[in-house]
Amino acid sequence: MAELKEARVPDIGDDKDVPVIEVLVKPGDTVSKDQGLVTLESDKATMEVPAPFDGVVREVKVKVGDELSEGSVVALIEPAAEAADKPSAKAEAKPAQKTEEKPESRAEAAPEAKPEPKSEPEPKSGPVQPSTPAMNAGNPHSPPVTFDAEALMPGKVPHASPAVRLFARELGVDLGQVSGSARGGRISKEDVQAYVKSVMAGGGAARTGGGGGGLDLIPWPKVDFAKFGEVERKPLSRIQKLSGANLARNWAMIPHVTQFEDADITEMEAFRKRLGEENKDTKVTPLVFLIKAAVAGLKKFPAFNASLDGDELVLKQYFNIGIAVDTPDGLVVPVIRDADRKGLLDLARELGEISAKARDKKLSSADMQGGCFSISSLGGIGGTAFTPIINAPEVAILGVSRSAMKPVWNGKEFAPRLMLPLSLSYDHRVIDGAAAARFTSYLSQVLGDLRRLLL
Ligand code: CAO
């Protein structure tokens, strides 16, 4: 057996006695140069101690919880034959020392993760590369990627192992919101699970991506309802849980404004009735006219048929309309595809089909994807106006309330007209108030005179 060489903790700046939170290798493992051997976690960052050369791990000298400093021996490695011959490998196999060695190019490969020069603490751009398992997942031999949590979240770095960070990221949990119950305030997987449970139970604010400081809300009130009278507990349905989480995110993250408008649908209603009499097997409701009008609006005002993607606006050239459907288990939004290519009767039939499918719980997830703009119609039920929540990543949603006969001044007298209340909620990051007013007044014009659809 070739001579064993020590793999030691290299220069980790001022950090001392940094706990090992994960041991990534075991005796017998073949490792490549730069592959992580153990993960350390300081107050500011998690970082992997890399193998200094290719070889086979013969002995692991540390365990989780051990506290290491620069020079601590992590493992004994038998260098691969060819690697052992290389002078550079020999040099790197020596205990790490504070030398004039400059940060390596891989640190430069991720400049965005480097702290500003003035910021404290020192960037971890030396031989030890802070990283997360997700970054290295799928390619255990790739060099670790620089990740300095302090640089990303100055002053507020949650303590959590890369595995817990990965777990949290998969669930969309912001670790900044989770309190750690393990030693030194470290966040465990159980803490993340408990946080998710409390959010699902209404006990916290789910925050997603984008940073921005958070909502910092006080906890959800905990009340012993039974103290005040008889109660019954009923679990939320799966749809209610899913749509609830989506609605909460959309409501919290999108700056909503709602624009109201009344459309005169007196003529449209007469036409709809005629159409219904001529096509007794198809139920033609005002909603199909609204789908047609919405498509015309999206064509005239493309910003309404868009989605935000980072700093870009994705403008869609297709016209898929989501329809909010009320079911006994909760709200679902199936999508009518290519609504621009369908006539009123086709739309009426499809609307009937998707509503039935929704209520029979037969919608597939594909049936609910690809929407551009949604319509939520409460017209069959009642109400005069409401403020619908945008169905992200769409940027607007049209709410429709019940039409009512109203006296409308025609310049000479009040005339009875059937008025349909429209409530358009829009994402103010994408759409300005003036554009929204133009959009709703265009919808009102189209619904007031369907010949405009031909223009
Ligand atoms: N004004 C007056 N009457 C209206 C109307 C309106 N705006 N919209 C529909 N109606 C009438 C219909 O013509 C129909 O009358 P008839 O039975 O006499 O023909 C009746 O109301 C019932 O219509 P409907 O609701 O069955 O059909 P629809 O095409 O209007 O709507 C659907 C279909 C699936 C959208 C609807 O059933 C539904 O689920 N709506 C609820 C959506 C919802 O919950 N939104 C809230 C989301 S935010 O929480």
Short mmCIF file of C-alpha atoms and ligand atoms in Angstrom, two decimals:
data_model
loop_
_atom_site.label_atom_id
_atom_site.label_comp_id
_atom_site.label_asym_id
_atom_site.label_seq_id
_atom_site.Cartn_x
_atom_site.Cartn_y
_atom_site.Cartn_z
CA MET A 1 0.00 0.00 0.00
CA ALA A 2 1.29 3.41 -0.88
CA GLU A 3 2.12 5.86 1.85
CA LEU A 4 -0.96 7.44 3.41
CA LYS A 5 -1.22 11.19 3.38
CA GLU A 6 -3.20 13.44 5.63
CA ALA A 7 -6.04 15.57 4.38
CA ARG A 8 -6.24 18.60 6.64
CA VAL A 9 -8.50 21.58 7.07
CA PRO A 10 -6.92 24.30 5.00
CA ASP A 11 -7.06 28.05 5.52
CA ILE A 12 -10.55 28.92 6.75
CA GLY A 13 -9.83 32.50 7.62
CA ASP A 14 -10.34 33.50 11.24
CA ASP A 15 -12.71 30.66 12.04
CA LYS A 16 -11.63 28.25 14.77
CA ASP A 17 -13.30 25.23 16.35
CA VAL A 18 -15.80 24.95 13.54
CA PRO A 19 -18.19 22.03 14.02
CA VAL A 20 -18.36 19.16 11.58
CA ILE A 21 -21.99 18.83 10.52
CA GLU A 22 -21.62 16.11 7.91
CA VAL A 23 -19.08 13.45 7.04
CA LEU A 24 -19.31 12.91 3.32
CA VAL A 25 -16.94 9.94 2.87
CA LYS A 26 -16.12 6.62 4.50
CA PRO A 27 -13.07 4.35 4.42
CA GLY A 28 -12.72 2.71 1.01
CA ASP A 29 -14.32 5.59 -0.91
CA THR A 30 -12.46 6.75 -3.98
CA VAL A 31 -12.28 10.51 -4.02
CA SER A 32 -11.18 13.03 -6.58
CA LYS A 33 -9.23 16.16 -5.92
CA ASP A 34 -11.58 18.86 -4.57
CA GLN A 35 -14.33 16.41 -3.67
CA GLY A 36 -15.84 17.26 -0.30
CA LEU A 37 -14.71 15.09 2.62
CA VAL A 38 -16.60 16.72 5.46
CA THR A 39 -18.84 19.74 5.84
CA LEU A 40 -18.08 22.36 8.44
CA GLU A 41 -20.44 25.02 9.53
CA SER A 42 -19.35 28.27 11.08
CA ASP A 43 -21.61 31.10 12.18
CA LYS A 44 -21.43 32.51 8.70
CA ALA A 45 -21.31 29.73 6.21
CA THR A 46 -21.22 26.05 5.50
CA MET A 47 -18.12 24.82 3.73
CA GLU A 48 -16.69 21.55 2.55
CA VAL A 49 -13.15 20.43 3.23
CA PRO A 50 -11.99 19.17 -0.14
CA ALA A 51 -9.77 16.17 -0.88
CA PRO A 52 -6.34 17.60 -1.72
CA PHE A 53 -5.72 14.97 -4.41
CA ASP A 54 -7.23 11.93 -6.09
CA GLY A 55 -7.06 8.77 -3.98
CA VAL A 56 -8.79 6.31 -1.72
CA VAL A 57 -9.94 7.23 1.77
CA ARG A 58 -8.33 4.83 4.23
CA GLU A 59 -9.35 6.41 7.51
CA VAL A 60 -11.77 9.14 8.53
CA LYS A 61 -10.41 10.97 11.55
CA VAL A 62 -13.44 13.04 12.49
CA LYS A 63 -17.10 12.59 13.28
CA VAL A 64 -20.13 14.85 13.30
CA GLY A 65 -19.87 17.33 16.15
CA ASP A 66 -16.06 17.47 16.26
CA GLU A 67 -14.74 20.99 16.14
CA LEU A 68 -11.95 21.65 13.67
CA SER A 69 -9.57 24.49 12.93
CA GLU A 70 -7.05 25.12 10.22
CA GLY A 71 -4.62 22.18 10.05
CA SER A 72 -6.89 19.63 11.78
CA VAL A 73 -6.53 16.18 10.18
CA VAL A 74 -9.75 15.10 8.54
CA ALA A 75 -8.78 11.85 6.84
CA LEU A 76 -5.93 9.64 5.73
CA ILE A 77 -5.91 9.14 1.99
CA GLU A 78 -3.89 6.78 -0.15
CA PRO A 79 -3.02 8.85 -3.19
CA ALA A 80 -3.88 7.43 -6.59
CA ALA A 81 -0.65 6.17 -8.21
CA GLU A 82 -0.53 8.76 -10.92
CA ALA A 83 -1.63 11.51 -8.60
CA ALA A 84 1.03 10.60 -6.08
CA ASP A 85 3.68 11.14 -8.68
CA LYS A 86 2.52 14.61 -9.44
CA PRO A 87 4.50 17.22 -7.53
CA SER A 88 1.47 19.45 -7.27
CA ALA A 89 -0.54 16.71 -5.59
CA LYS A 90 2.28 16.12 -3.12
CA ALA A 91 2.43 19.76 -2.34
CA GLU A 92 -1.29 19.93 -1.73
CA ALA A 93 -1.22 16.84 0.44
CA LYS A 94 0.81 18.67 3.02
CA PRO A 95 -1.04 20.21 5.91
CA ALA A 96 -2.60 23.43 4.78
CA GLN A 97 -0.58 26.43 5.78
CA LYS A 98 -1.17 30.10 5.56
CA THR A 99 0.78 30.91 2.44
CA GLU A 100 0.62 33.53 -0.22
CA GLU A 101 -1.65 31.19 -2.18
CA LYS A 102 -4.32 33.17 -3.96
CA PRO A 103 -7.97 32.21 -4.24
CA GLU A 104 -8.41 29.70 -6.98
CA SER A 105 -10.20 30.28 -10.20
CA ARG A 106 -13.24 28.28 -9.13
CA ALA A 107 -14.00 30.95 -6.57
CA GLU A 108 -13.92 33.47 -9.37
CA ALA A 109 -16.35 31.32 -11.31
CA ALA A 110 -19.07 32.36 -8.89
CA PRO A 111 -18.32 36.04 -8.34
CA GLU A 112 -21.88 36.83 -7.37
CA ALA A 113 -21.45 34.85 -4.17
CA LYS A 114 -18.39 36.77 -3.07
CA PRO A 115 -18.99 39.40 -0.44
CA GLU A 116 -18.14 43.00 -1.20
CA PRO A 117 -14.51 43.70 -0.34
CA LYS A 118 -15.50 45.90 2.55
CA SER A 119 -17.98 43.47 4.04
CA GLU A 120 -17.08 41.34 7.01
CA PRO A 121 -16.23 38.55 7.42
CA GLU A 122 -13.55 37.62 4.93
CA PRO A 123 -14.83 35.88 1.85
CA LYS A 124 -14.34 32.13 1.98
CA SER A 125 -12.62 32.00 -1.35
CA GLY A 126 -9.59 30.01 -0.34
CA PRO A 127 -9.15 26.27 -0.66
CA VAL A 128 -12.26 25.54 1.39
CA GLN A 129 -15.33 26.20 -0.68
CA PRO A 130 -18.64 26.72 1.08
CA SER A 131 -21.23 24.79 -0.84
CA THR A 132 -24.56 23.08 -0.65
CA PRO A 133 -25.39 19.49 -1.60
CA ALA A 134 -27.85 20.71 -4.22
CA MET A 135 -25.12 22.59 -6.00
CA ASN A 136 -22.97 19.51 -6.20
CA ALA A 137 -25.79 17.02 -6.65
CA GLY A 138 -25.51 14.73 -9.62
CA ASN A 139 -21.81 15.36 -10.06
CA PRO A 140 -19.91 14.46 -6.95
CA HIS A 141 -16.63 15.19 -8.66
CA SER A 142 -17.41 18.72 -9.71
CA PRO A 143 -15.55 21.39 -7.79
CA PRO A 144 -17.57 22.83 -4.94
CA VAL A 145 -19.39 26.02 -5.76
CA THR A 146 -18.83 29.10 -3.68
CA PHE A 147 -21.79 29.93 -1.50
CA ASP A 148 -21.49 32.39 1.32
CA ALA A 149 -24.72 32.69 3.19
CA GLU A 150 -23.52 35.80 4.99
CA ALA A 151 -22.97 37.49 1.66
CA LEU A 152 -26.46 36.56 0.55
CA MET A 153 -28.21 37.35 3.80
CA PRO A 154 -26.03 39.76 5.73
CA GLY A 155 -26.62 39.69 9.43
CA LYS A 156 -29.11 36.83 9.32
CA VAL A 157 -27.67 33.48 8.50
CA PRO A 158 -29.74 30.55 9.66
CA HIS A 159 -27.74 27.63 11.04
CA ALA A 160 -28.59 24.56 9.04
CA SER A 161 -26.72 21.77 7.39
CA PRO A 162 -26.62 21.60 3.60
CA ALA A 163 -29.02 18.65 3.77
CA VAL A 164 -31.50 20.69 5.79
CA ARG A 165 -31.02 23.66 3.46
CA LEU A 166 -31.76 21.41 0.51
CA PHE A 167 -34.82 20.00 2.27
CA ALA A 168 -36.06 23.53 3.03
CA ARG A 169 -35.41 24.68 -0.52
CA GLU A 170 -37.39 21.76 -1.91
CA LEU A 171 -40.34 22.78 0.26
CA GLY A 172 -39.94 26.46 -0.58
CA VAL A 173 -39.25 27.28 3.06
CA ASP A 174 -37.22 30.36 3.92
CA LEU A 175 -34.90 29.22 6.71
CA GLY A 176 -34.81 32.76 8.00
CA GLN A 177 -38.35 32.14 9.25
CA VAL A 178 -37.56 28.90 11.06
CA SER A 179 -36.29 28.77 14.64
CA GLY A 180 -33.64 26.18 15.31
CA SER A 181 -34.08 23.88 18.29
CA ALA A 182 -30.78 21.99 18.02
CA ARG A 183 -27.53 22.86 19.73
CA GLY A 184 -26.47 26.46 19.19
CA GLY A 185 -29.80 27.29 17.54
CA ARG A 186 -29.12 25.02 14.59
CA ILE A 187 -32.15 24.27 12.44
CA SER A 188 -32.93 20.58 12.08
CA LYS A 189 -35.07 18.80 9.52
CA GLU A 190 -37.71 18.42 12.25
CA ASP A 191 -37.71 22.20 12.77
CA VAL A 192 -38.41 22.70 9.06
CA GLN A 193 -41.19 20.12 9.20
CA ALA A 194 -42.71 21.78 12.26
CA TYR A 195 -42.58 25.15 10.51
CA VAL A 196 -44.36 23.79 7.44
CA LYS A 197 -47.02 22.26 9.67
CA SER A 198 -47.56 25.53 11.49
CA VAL A 199 -47.87 27.43 8.19
CA MET A 200 -50.35 24.90 6.87
CA ALA A 201 -52.31 25.32 10.08
CA GLY A 202 -52.31 29.07 9.57
CA GLY A 203 -49.61 29.64 12.14
CA GLY A 204 -47.16 31.57 10.03
CA ALA A 205 -46.60 33.46 6.86
CA ALA A 206 -45.31 31.39 3.97
CA ARG A 207 -42.71 33.41 2.19
CA THR A 208 -41.35 32.50 -1.15
CA GLY A 209 -38.27 33.60 -3.09
CA GLY A 210 -37.43 37.07 -4.06
CA GLY A 211 -36.12 38.10 -0.63
CA GLY A 212 -37.41 41.54 0.22
CA GLY A 213 -37.25 41.54 3.98
CA GLY A 214 -40.20 39.29 4.78
CA LEU A 215 -43.52 40.11 6.35
CA ASP A 216 -42.49 39.73 9.98
CA LEU A 217 -46.04 38.98 11.01
CA ILE A 218 -47.12 38.26 14.53
CA PRO A 219 -48.21 34.64 15.08
CA TRP A 220 -51.64 33.47 14.04
CA PRO A 221 -54.05 33.78 17.00
CA LYS A 222 -54.39 30.52 18.88
CA VAL A 223 -57.89 30.29 20.30
CA ASP A 224 -59.58 27.55 22.24
CA PHE A 225 -62.83 27.84 20.30
CA ALA A 226 -64.50 25.10 22.32
CA LYS A 227 -64.33 27.39 25.34
CA PHE A 228 -67.04 29.52 23.80
CA GLY A 229 -69.40 26.85 22.50
CA GLU A 230 -69.68 23.59 20.62
CA VAL A 231 -67.39 23.17 17.63
CA GLU A 232 -66.66 20.54 15.00
CA ARG A 233 -63.24 20.04 13.40
CA LYS A 234 -63.01 19.17 9.72
CA PRO A 235 -59.75 18.65 7.85
CA LEU A 236 -59.14 20.81 4.79
CA SER A 237 -59.43 18.99 1.47
CA ARG A 238 -56.32 18.46 -0.63
CA ILE A 239 -57.59 21.06 -3.11
CA GLN A 240 -58.22 23.55 -0.32
CA LYS A 241 -54.69 23.08 1.01
CA LEU A 242 -53.10 23.46 -2.40
CA SER A 243 -55.22 26.36 -3.57
CA GLY A 244 -54.90 28.00 -0.16
CA ALA A 245 -51.12 27.97 -0.37
CA ASN A 246 -51.22 29.36 -3.91
CA LEU A 247 -53.74 32.04 -3.05
CA ALA A 248 -51.76 33.10 0.03
CA ARG A 249 -48.56 33.39 -2.00
CA ASN A 250 -50.21 35.28 -4.84
CA TRP A 251 -52.05 37.62 -2.53
CA ALA A 252 -48.92 38.35 -0.49
CA MET A 253 -46.45 38.68 -3.37
CA ILE A 254 -48.39 40.41 -6.13
CA PRO A 255 -49.27 44.08 -5.74
CA HIS A 256 -52.92 43.77 -6.68
CA VAL A 257 -55.15 46.60 -7.82
CA THR A 258 -58.74 45.98 -8.87
CA GLN A 259 -60.45 48.07 -11.54
CA PHE A 260 -64.26 48.00 -11.70
CA GLU A 261 -66.46 48.55 -14.73
CA ASP A 262 -70.07 47.94 -15.73
CA ALA A 263 -70.77 46.57 -19.19
CA ASP A 264 -74.12 47.14 -20.85
CA ILE A 265 -75.05 43.62 -21.98
CA THR A 266 -78.68 44.29 -22.93
CA GLU A 267 -78.10 43.44 -26.61
CA MET A 268 -75.67 40.63 -25.80
CA GLU A 269 -78.24 39.03 -23.52
CA ALA A 270 -80.92 39.13 -26.24
CA PHE A 271 -78.49 37.43 -28.63
CA ARG A 272 -77.48 34.87 -25.99
CA LYS A 273 -81.13 33.95 -25.41
CA ARG A 274 -81.68 33.51 -29.17
CA LEU A 275 -78.55 31.36 -29.40
CA GLY A 276 -79.77 29.22 -26.49
CA GLU A 277 -83.17 28.71 -28.14
CA GLU A 278 -81.51 27.67 -31.40
CA ASN A 279 -79.11 25.28 -29.62
CA LYS A 280 -81.13 23.65 -26.93
CA ASP A 281 -78.53 20.95 -26.29
CA THR A 282 -75.86 23.51 -25.40
CA LYS A 283 -76.00 25.75 -22.34
CA VAL A 284 -74.83 29.18 -23.42
CA THR A 285 -74.11 31.40 -20.42
CA PRO A 286 -72.71 34.95 -20.41
CA LEU A 287 -69.32 33.43 -19.57
CA VAL A 288 -68.58 32.36 -23.15
CA PHE A 289 -69.03 35.95 -24.33
CA LEU A 290 -66.66 37.02 -21.60
CA ILE A 291 -64.07 34.51 -22.81
CA LYS A 292 -64.38 35.94 -26.33
CA ALA A 293 -64.16 39.51 -25.04
CA ALA A 294 -61.14 38.64 -22.87
CA VAL A 295 -59.31 37.14 -25.86
CA ALA A 296 -60.00 40.32 -27.84
CA GLY A 297 -58.67 42.34 -24.90
CA LEU A 298 -55.50 40.24 -24.64
CA LYS A 299 -54.88 40.72 -28.36
CA LYS A 300 -55.33 44.48 -28.11
CA PHE A 301 -53.35 44.83 -24.86
CA PRO A 302 -50.54 42.23 -24.96
CA ALA A 303 -49.22 43.15 -21.49
CA PHE A 304 -52.27 41.38 -20.06
CA ASN A 305 -51.19 38.17 -21.81
CA ALA A 306 -47.80 38.16 -20.14
CA SER A 307 -45.89 36.69 -17.22
CA LEU A 308 -43.03 38.09 -15.20
CA ASP A 309 -39.85 36.04 -15.37
CA GLY A 310 -37.15 37.78 -13.35
CA ASP A 311 -36.40 41.03 -15.13
CA GLU A 312 -38.18 39.94 -18.28
CA LEU A 313 -41.78 39.96 -19.40
CA VAL A 314 -42.81 36.85 -21.31
CA LEU A 315 -45.41 37.87 -23.88
CA LYS A 316 -47.53 34.96 -25.04
CA GLN A 317 -48.75 34.54 -28.57
CA TYR A 318 -51.42 32.04 -27.60
CA PHE A 319 -54.72 32.56 -25.81
CA ASN A 320 -55.52 30.03 -23.10
CA ILE A 321 -58.17 31.12 -20.63
CA GLY A 322 -58.41 29.71 -17.11
CA ILE A 323 -61.91 29.40 -15.65
CA ALA A 324 -62.35 29.30 -11.88
CA VAL A 325 -64.72 26.47 -11.06
CA ASP A 326 -66.33 26.01 -7.70
CA THR A 327 -66.40 22.35 -6.62
CA PRO A 328 -67.49 20.74 -3.35
CA ASP A 329 -63.79 20.16 -2.55
CA GLY A 330 -62.67 23.69 -3.36
CA LEU A 331 -61.66 25.96 -6.18
CA VAL A 332 -59.93 24.67 -9.32
CA VAL A 333 -58.95 26.52 -12.48
CA PRO A 334 -59.08 24.37 -15.63
CA VAL A 335 -57.82 26.00 -18.80
CA ILE A 336 -59.62 26.40 -22.14
CA ARG A 337 -56.83 26.26 -24.71
CA ASP A 338 -56.66 28.31 -27.87
CA ALA A 339 -59.86 30.15 -27.02
CA ASP A 340 -59.16 32.51 -29.92
CA ARG A 341 -59.76 29.67 -32.38
CA LYS A 342 -63.08 28.55 -30.93
CA GLY A 343 -66.58 29.81 -31.59
CA LEU A 344 -69.16 30.65 -28.92
CA LEU A 345 -70.88 27.27 -29.13
CA ASP A 346 -67.59 25.35 -29.01
CA LEU A 347 -66.61 27.36 -25.97
CA ALA A 348 -69.99 26.73 -24.36
CA ARG A 349 -69.64 22.97 -24.87
CA GLU A 350 -66.06 22.93 -23.58
CA LEU A 351 -67.03 25.02 -20.58
CA GLY A 352 -69.73 22.48 -19.74
CA GLU A 353 -67.24 19.64 -20.11
CA ILE A 354 -64.50 21.11 -17.96
CA SER A 355 -66.97 22.19 -15.26
CA ALA A 356 -68.36 18.65 -15.11
CA LYS A 357 -64.86 17.18 -15.11
CA ALA A 358 -63.87 19.54 -12.29
CA ARG A 359 -66.86 18.62 -10.18
CA ASP A 360 -66.31 14.91 -10.82
CA LYS A 361 -62.65 15.30 -9.75
CA LYS A 362 -61.49 14.13 -13.15
CA LEU A 363 -59.26 17.05 -14.07
CA SER A 364 -55.65 16.16 -14.75
CA SER A 365 -52.87 18.58 -13.90
CA ALA A 366 -52.40 19.13 -17.67
CA ASP A 367 -56.00 20.41 -17.78
CA MET A 368 -54.97 23.18 -15.40
CA GLN A 369 -51.73 24.27 -17.02
CA GLY A 370 -50.75 26.83 -19.62
CA GLY A 371 -53.28 29.51 -18.72
CA CYS A 372 -52.70 33.11 -19.84
CA PHE A 373 -55.53 34.93 -18.11
CA SER A 374 -58.30 33.74 -15.79
CA ILE A 375 -61.95 34.50 -15.39
CA SER A 376 -63.77 33.99 -12.12
CA SER A 377 -67.50 34.22 -12.60
CA LEU A 378 -69.78 34.49 -9.60
CA GLY A 379 -72.56 35.79 -11.85
CA GLY A 380 -74.63 32.65 -11.43
CA ILE A 381 -74.60 33.18 -7.68
CA GLY A 382 -74.83 36.91 -7.01
CA GLY A 383 -72.95 39.93 -5.76
CA THR A 384 -72.13 43.29 -7.26
CA ALA A 385 -68.31 43.26 -7.24
CA PHE A 386 -65.34 41.47 -5.71
CA THR A 387 -61.56 41.53 -5.84
CA PRO A 388 -60.28 38.29 -7.38
CA ILE A 389 -56.77 37.09 -6.61
CA ILE A 390 -54.43 36.80 -9.59
CA ASN A 391 -53.54 33.27 -10.62
CA ALA A 392 -49.73 33.56 -10.81
CA PRO A 393 -47.77 33.63 -13.03
CA GLU A 394 -50.59 35.33 -14.90
CA VAL A 395 -50.81 39.09 -14.46
CA ALA A 396 -54.54 39.71 -14.43
CA ILE A 397 -57.86 38.07 -13.65
CA LEU A 398 -61.38 39.12 -14.51
CA GLY A 399 -64.06 38.79 -11.87
CA VAL A 400 -67.66 38.77 -13.05
CA SER A 401 -70.66 39.43 -10.82
CA ARG A 402 -74.38 39.12 -11.43
CA SER A 403 -75.93 41.29 -14.09
CA ALA A 404 -78.77 43.56 -13.00
CA MET A 405 -81.21 45.87 -14.68
CA LYS A 406 -80.25 49.46 -13.91
CA PRO A 407 -81.43 52.89 -14.97
CA VAL A 408 -78.79 54.31 -17.26
CA TRP A 409 -78.82 57.92 -18.47
CA ASN A 410 -78.74 57.97 -22.27
CA GLY A 411 -78.41 61.70 -22.66
CA LYS A 412 -82.12 62.36 -22.61
CA GLU A 413 -83.57 59.99 -20.06
CA PHE A 414 -82.90 57.06 -17.82
CA ALA A 415 -83.31 53.85 -19.77
CA PRO A 416 -83.46 50.33 -18.27
CA ARG A 417 -80.28 48.50 -19.26
CA LEU A 418 -78.87 45.15 -18.21
CA MET A 419 -75.52 45.92 -16.62
CA LEU A 420 -72.80 43.36 -15.96
CA PRO A 421 -70.30 44.22 -13.18
CA LEU A 422 -66.67 43.46 -14.04
CA SER A 423 -63.79 43.45 -11.54
CA LEU A 424 -60.34 43.23 -13.06
CA SER A 425 -57.46 42.55 -10.64
CA TYR A 426 -54.05 43.20 -12.16
CA ASP A 427 -50.41 42.98 -11.19
CA HIS A 428 -49.32 46.58 -10.81
CA ARG A 429 -45.69 45.63 -11.46
CA VAL A 430 -46.66 44.84 -15.03
CA ILE A 431 -49.81 46.83 -15.70
CA ASP A 432 -50.46 50.49 -14.99
CA GLY A 433 -53.80 51.77 -13.79
CA ALA A 434 -54.44 53.59 -17.06
CA ALA A 435 -53.87 50.39 -19.05
CA ALA A 436 -56.23 48.52 -16.75
CA ALA A 437 -58.93 51.18 -17.20
CA ARG A 438 -58.45 50.97 -20.98
CA PHE A 439 -58.67 47.20 -20.85
CA THR A 440 -61.91 47.11 -18.84
CA SER A 441 -63.51 49.85 -20.88
CA TYR A 442 -62.57 47.94 -24.04
CA LEU A 443 -64.18 44.80 -22.57
CA SER A 444 -67.27 46.84 -21.82
CA GLN A 445 -67.39 48.19 -25.38
CA VAL A 446 -67.01 44.72 -26.88
CA LEU A 447 -69.68 43.22 -24.64
CA GLY A 448 -71.91 46.22 -25.36
CA ASP A 449 -71.59 45.71 -29.10
CA LEU A 450 -70.37 42.26 -30.13
CA ARG A 451 -69.75 43.48 -33.70
CA ARG A 452 -66.53 44.94 -32.33
CA LEU A 453 -65.18 41.39 -32.11
CA LEU A 454 -65.08 41.43 -35.88
CA LEU A 455 -62.85 44.51 -36.07
N1 CAO B 1 -75.25 37.44 -14.45
C1 CAO B 1 -76.47 36.88 -14.41
N2 CAO B 1 -76.67 35.57 -14.59
C2 CAO B 1 -75.61 34.81 -14.83
C3 CAO B 1 -74.32 35.32 -14.90
C4 CAO B 1 -74.17 36.70 -14.71
N3 CAO B 1 -72.98 37.28 -14.76
N4 CAO B 1 -73.47 34.32 -15.14
C5 CAO B 1 -74.19 33.20 -15.21
N5 CAO B 1 -75.48 33.51 -15.02
C6 CAO B 1 -76.59 32.58 -15.04
C7 CAO B 1 -76.44 31.57 -16.15
O1 CAO B 1 -76.94 32.08 -17.35
C8 CAO B 1 -77.25 30.45 -15.61
O2 CAO B 1 -78.60 30.75 -15.77
P1 CAO B 1 -79.63 29.67 -16.33
O3 CAO B 1 -79.50 28.50 -15.42
O4 CAO B 1 -80.92 30.38 -16.26
O5 CAO B 1 -79.18 29.36 -17.70
C9 CAO B 1 -76.97 30.50 -14.12
O6 CAO B 1 -76.53 31.82 -13.86
C10 CAO B 1 -75.93 29.55 -13.62
O7 CAO B 1 -74.75 29.64 -14.43
P2 CAO B 1 -73.52 28.68 -14.14
O8 CAO B 1 -72.80 29.19 -12.96
O9 CAO B 1 -73.99 27.29 -14.08
O10 CAO B 1 -72.67 28.79 -15.47
P3 CAO B 1 -71.52 29.78 -15.85
O11 CAO B 1 -71.16 29.44 -17.23
O12 CAO B 1 -71.87 31.18 -15.59
O13 CAO B 1 -70.33 29.41 -14.86
C11 CAO B 1 -68.73 28.07 -13.78
C12 CAO B 1 -69.70 28.17 -14.95
C13 CAO B 1 -68.07 26.73 -13.80
C14 CAO B 1 -67.70 29.16 -13.86
C15 CAO B 1 -69.53 28.29 -12.49
O14 CAO B 1 -70.46 27.24 -12.33
C16 CAO B 1 -68.70 28.38 -11.25
O15 CAO B 1 -68.16 27.40 -10.71
N6 CAO B 1 -68.58 29.62 -10.71
C17 CAO B 1 -67.90 29.87 -9.47
C18 CAO B 1 -66.48 30.34 -9.72
C19 CAO B 1 -65.87 30.76 -8.42
O16 CAO B 1 -66.04 30.12 -7.39
N7 CAO B 1 -65.16 31.86 -8.43
C20 CAO B 1 -64.62 32.41 -7.24
C21 CAO B 1 -63.16 32.36 -7.30
S1 CAO B 1 -62.44 33.33 -6.08
O17 CAO B 1 -62.78 32.54 -4.74
#
